[in-house]
PDB file of C-alpha atoms in Angstrom:
ATOM      1  CA  MET A  41      -0.109  -0.116   0.215  1.00 54.00           C
ATOM      2  CA  THR A  42       1.290   3.654  -1.078  1.00 59.00           C
ATOM      3  CA  THR A  43       1.064   6.175   2.022  1.00 64.00           C
ATOM      4  CA  LEU A  44       0.135   9.496   0.320  1.00 66.00           C
ATOM      5  CA  ARG A  45       1.346  12.780   2.238  1.00 82.00           C
ATOM      6  CA  LEU A  46      -0.203  16.092   2.445  1.00 86.00           C
ATOM      7  CA  PRO A  47       2.033  19.123   1.227  1.00 91.00           C
ATOM      8  CA  PRO A  48       3.254  21.383   4.270  1.00 92.00           C
ATOM      9  CA  VAL A  49       0.432  23.683   3.721  1.00 95.00           C
ATOM     10  CA  VAL A  50      -2.977  23.422   1.633  1.00 97.00           C
ATOM     11  CA  TYR A  51      -5.528  25.602   0.158  1.00 97.00           C
ATOM     12  CA  ALA A  52      -9.069  25.363   1.290  1.00 96.00           C
ATOM     13  CA  PRO A  53     -12.117  26.872   0.115  1.00 96.00           C
ATOM     14  CA  THR A  54     -13.943  29.073   2.632  1.00 95.00           C
ATOM     15  CA  MET A  55     -17.438  30.294   3.200  1.00 93.00           C
ATOM     16  CA  VAL A  56     -19.433  32.677   5.182  1.00 92.00           C
ATOM     17  CA  ASP A  57     -21.969  30.862   7.521  1.00 89.00           C
ATOM     18  CA  VAL A  58     -25.548  32.478   8.545  1.00 92.00           C
ATOM     19  CA  ASP A  59     -23.988  33.652  11.790  1.00 94.00           C
ATOM     20  CA  GLY A  60     -21.645  35.788   9.366  1.00 94.00           C
ATOM     21  CA  ASN A  61     -18.606  33.705  10.566  1.00 91.00           C
ATOM     22  CA  THR A  62     -15.887  32.487   8.028  1.00 91.00           C
ATOM     23  CA  ARG A  63     -15.455  28.950   7.935  1.00 91.00           C
ATOM     24  CA  VAL A  64     -13.855  26.207   5.795  1.00 93.00           C
ATOM     25  CA  LYS A  65     -16.468  24.849   2.800  1.00 93.00           C
ATOM     26  CA  MET A  66     -17.583  21.307   3.475  1.00 92.00           C
ATOM     27  CA  HIS A  67     -19.165  19.037   0.569  1.00 92.00           C
ATOM     28  CA  ALA A  68     -21.908  16.416   1.106  1.00 91.00           C
ATOM     29  CA  LEU A  69     -20.948  13.556  -1.234  1.00 90.00           C
ATOM     30  CA  ARG A  70     -23.317  11.110  -3.040  1.00 87.00           C
ATOM     31  CA  ASP A  71     -22.659   8.636  -0.093  1.00 91.00           C
ATOM     32  CA  ASN A  72     -23.762  10.745   2.342  1.00 91.00           C
ATOM     33  CA  ARG A  73     -20.212  11.350   3.920  1.00 95.00           C
ATOM     34  CA  VAL A  74     -18.917  14.902   4.360  1.00 95.00           C
ATOM     35  CA  ALA A  75     -15.577  15.902   2.571  1.00 95.00           C
ATOM     36  CA  LEU A  76     -13.427  18.800   2.820  1.00 95.00           C
ATOM     37  CA  PHE A  77     -11.625  19.534  -0.388  1.00 96.00           C
ATOM     38  CA  VAL A  78      -8.149  20.992  -0.139  1.00 97.00           C
ATOM     39  CA  PHE A  79      -5.793  21.735  -2.884  1.00 97.00           C
ATOM     40  CA  SER A  80      -1.804  21.953  -3.141  1.00 96.00           C
ATOM     41  CA  ALA A  81      -1.853  25.404  -5.176  1.00 96.00           C
ATOM     42  CA  ILE A  82      -4.149  28.191  -5.335  1.00 96.00           C
ATOM     43  CA  ASP A  83      -4.506  27.746  -9.146  1.00 96.00           C
ATOM     44  CA  ARG A  84      -6.029  24.229  -8.985  1.00 96.00           C
ATOM     45  CA  LEU A  85      -8.477  25.707  -5.911  1.00 96.00           C
ATOM     46  CA  GLU A  86      -9.540  28.510  -8.460  1.00 95.00           C
ATOM     47  CA  ALA A  87      -9.996  25.929 -11.381  1.00 94.00           C
ATOM     48  CA  GLN A  88     -12.577  24.208  -9.135  1.00 93.00           C
ATOM     49  CA  TYR A  89     -14.218  27.133  -7.447  1.00 93.00           C
ATOM     50  CA  GLY A  90     -13.680  30.070  -9.808  1.00 93.00           C
ATOM     51  CA  GLU A  91     -10.809  32.969  -9.686  1.00 94.00           C
ATOM     52  CA  GLY A  92     -11.284  35.017  -6.694  1.00 93.00           C
ATOM     53  CA  ALA A  93     -12.922  32.194  -4.666  1.00 95.00           C
ATOM     54  CA  PRO A  94     -12.235  32.536  -0.942  1.00 96.00           C
ATOM     55  CA  TRP A  95      -9.868  30.389   0.864  1.00 97.00           C
ATOM     56  CA  VAL A  96      -7.364  29.698   3.683  1.00 96.00           C
ATOM     57  CA  LEU A  97      -4.090  28.565   3.916  1.00 97.00           C
ATOM     58  CA  LEU A  98      -3.800  25.673   6.270  1.00 96.00           C
ATOM     59  CA  GLN A  99      -0.789  23.673   8.027  1.00 93.00           C
ATOM     60  CA  ALA A 100      -1.389  20.303   8.940  1.00 84.00           C
ATOM     61  CA  PRO A 101      -2.200  21.079  12.464  1.00 85.00           C
ATOM     62  CA  GLU A 102      -4.967  23.797  11.289  1.00 92.00           C
ATOM     63  CA  LEU A 103      -6.379  20.881   9.575  1.00 91.00           C
ATOM     64  CA  GLN A 104      -7.373  19.080  12.893  1.00 90.00           C
ATOM     65  CA  GLN A 105      -8.454  22.283  14.205  1.00 90.00           C
ATOM     66  CA  ALA A 106     -10.803  22.569  11.088  1.00 89.00           C
ATOM     67  CA  HIS A 107     -12.233  18.960  11.737  1.00 91.00           C
ATOM     68  CA  ASP A 108     -12.708  19.879  15.681  1.00 91.00           C
ATOM     69  CA  SER A 109     -14.950  22.888  14.363  1.00 85.00           C
ATOM     70  CA  ALA A 110     -16.447  21.352  11.826  1.00 86.00           C
ATOM     71  CA  PRO A 111     -16.043  17.618  11.285  1.00 92.00           C
ATOM     72  CA  PHE A 112     -15.805  15.749   8.266  1.00 95.00           C
ATOM     73  CA  ASP A 113     -15.364  12.252   7.138  1.00 96.00           C
ATOM     74  CA  LEU A 114     -12.783  12.579   4.093  1.00 94.00           C
ATOM     75  CA  LEU A 115     -10.182  14.962   3.324  1.00 94.00           C
ATOM     76  CA  LEU A 116      -9.516  14.974  -0.498  1.00 94.00           C
ATOM     77  CA  LEU A 117      -6.565  16.594  -2.007  1.00 95.00           C
ATOM     78  CA  ASP A 118      -6.453  18.253  -5.453  1.00 95.00           C
ATOM     79  CA  ARG A 119      -9.748  16.332  -6.638  1.00 92.00           C
ATOM     80  CA  ASP A 120     -12.224  17.569  -8.991  1.00 91.00           C
ATOM     81  CA  LEU A 121     -15.810  18.592  -7.936  1.00 86.00           C
ATOM     82  CA  HIS A 122     -18.661  16.870  -9.142  1.00 78.00           C
ATOM     83  CA  PRO A 123     -21.968  18.742  -9.592  1.00 68.00           C
ATOM     84  CA  GLU A 124     -23.928  16.385  -7.643  1.00 63.00           C
ATOM     85  CA  GLU A 125     -21.676  16.935  -4.307  1.00 60.00           C
ATOM     86  CA  GLY A 126     -23.419  19.579  -2.492  1.00 52.00           C
ATOM     87  CA  LYS A 127     -21.897  22.199  -0.336  1.00 52.00           C
ATOM     88  CA  ARG A 128     -22.455  22.187   3.354  1.00 47.00           C
TER      89      ARG A 128
END
């Protein structure tokens, strides 16, 4: 089995919630799991969310903090979005 390693930092999309707080954007997958999509480069994030989309730069410990504040089942690196994967 190959072990994949995350880069030292990743770019995560963000959104403003109903209370006006900025948080990482989660996605509901077709199998009902929740995923956080992260990207190794800003151009990869913009290819999925559009130029000028809001984002945050995260280091590995900050990914744990993101999970603690908004739990997710999967962390997906440089993956294309599919239209049926809704936002949370």
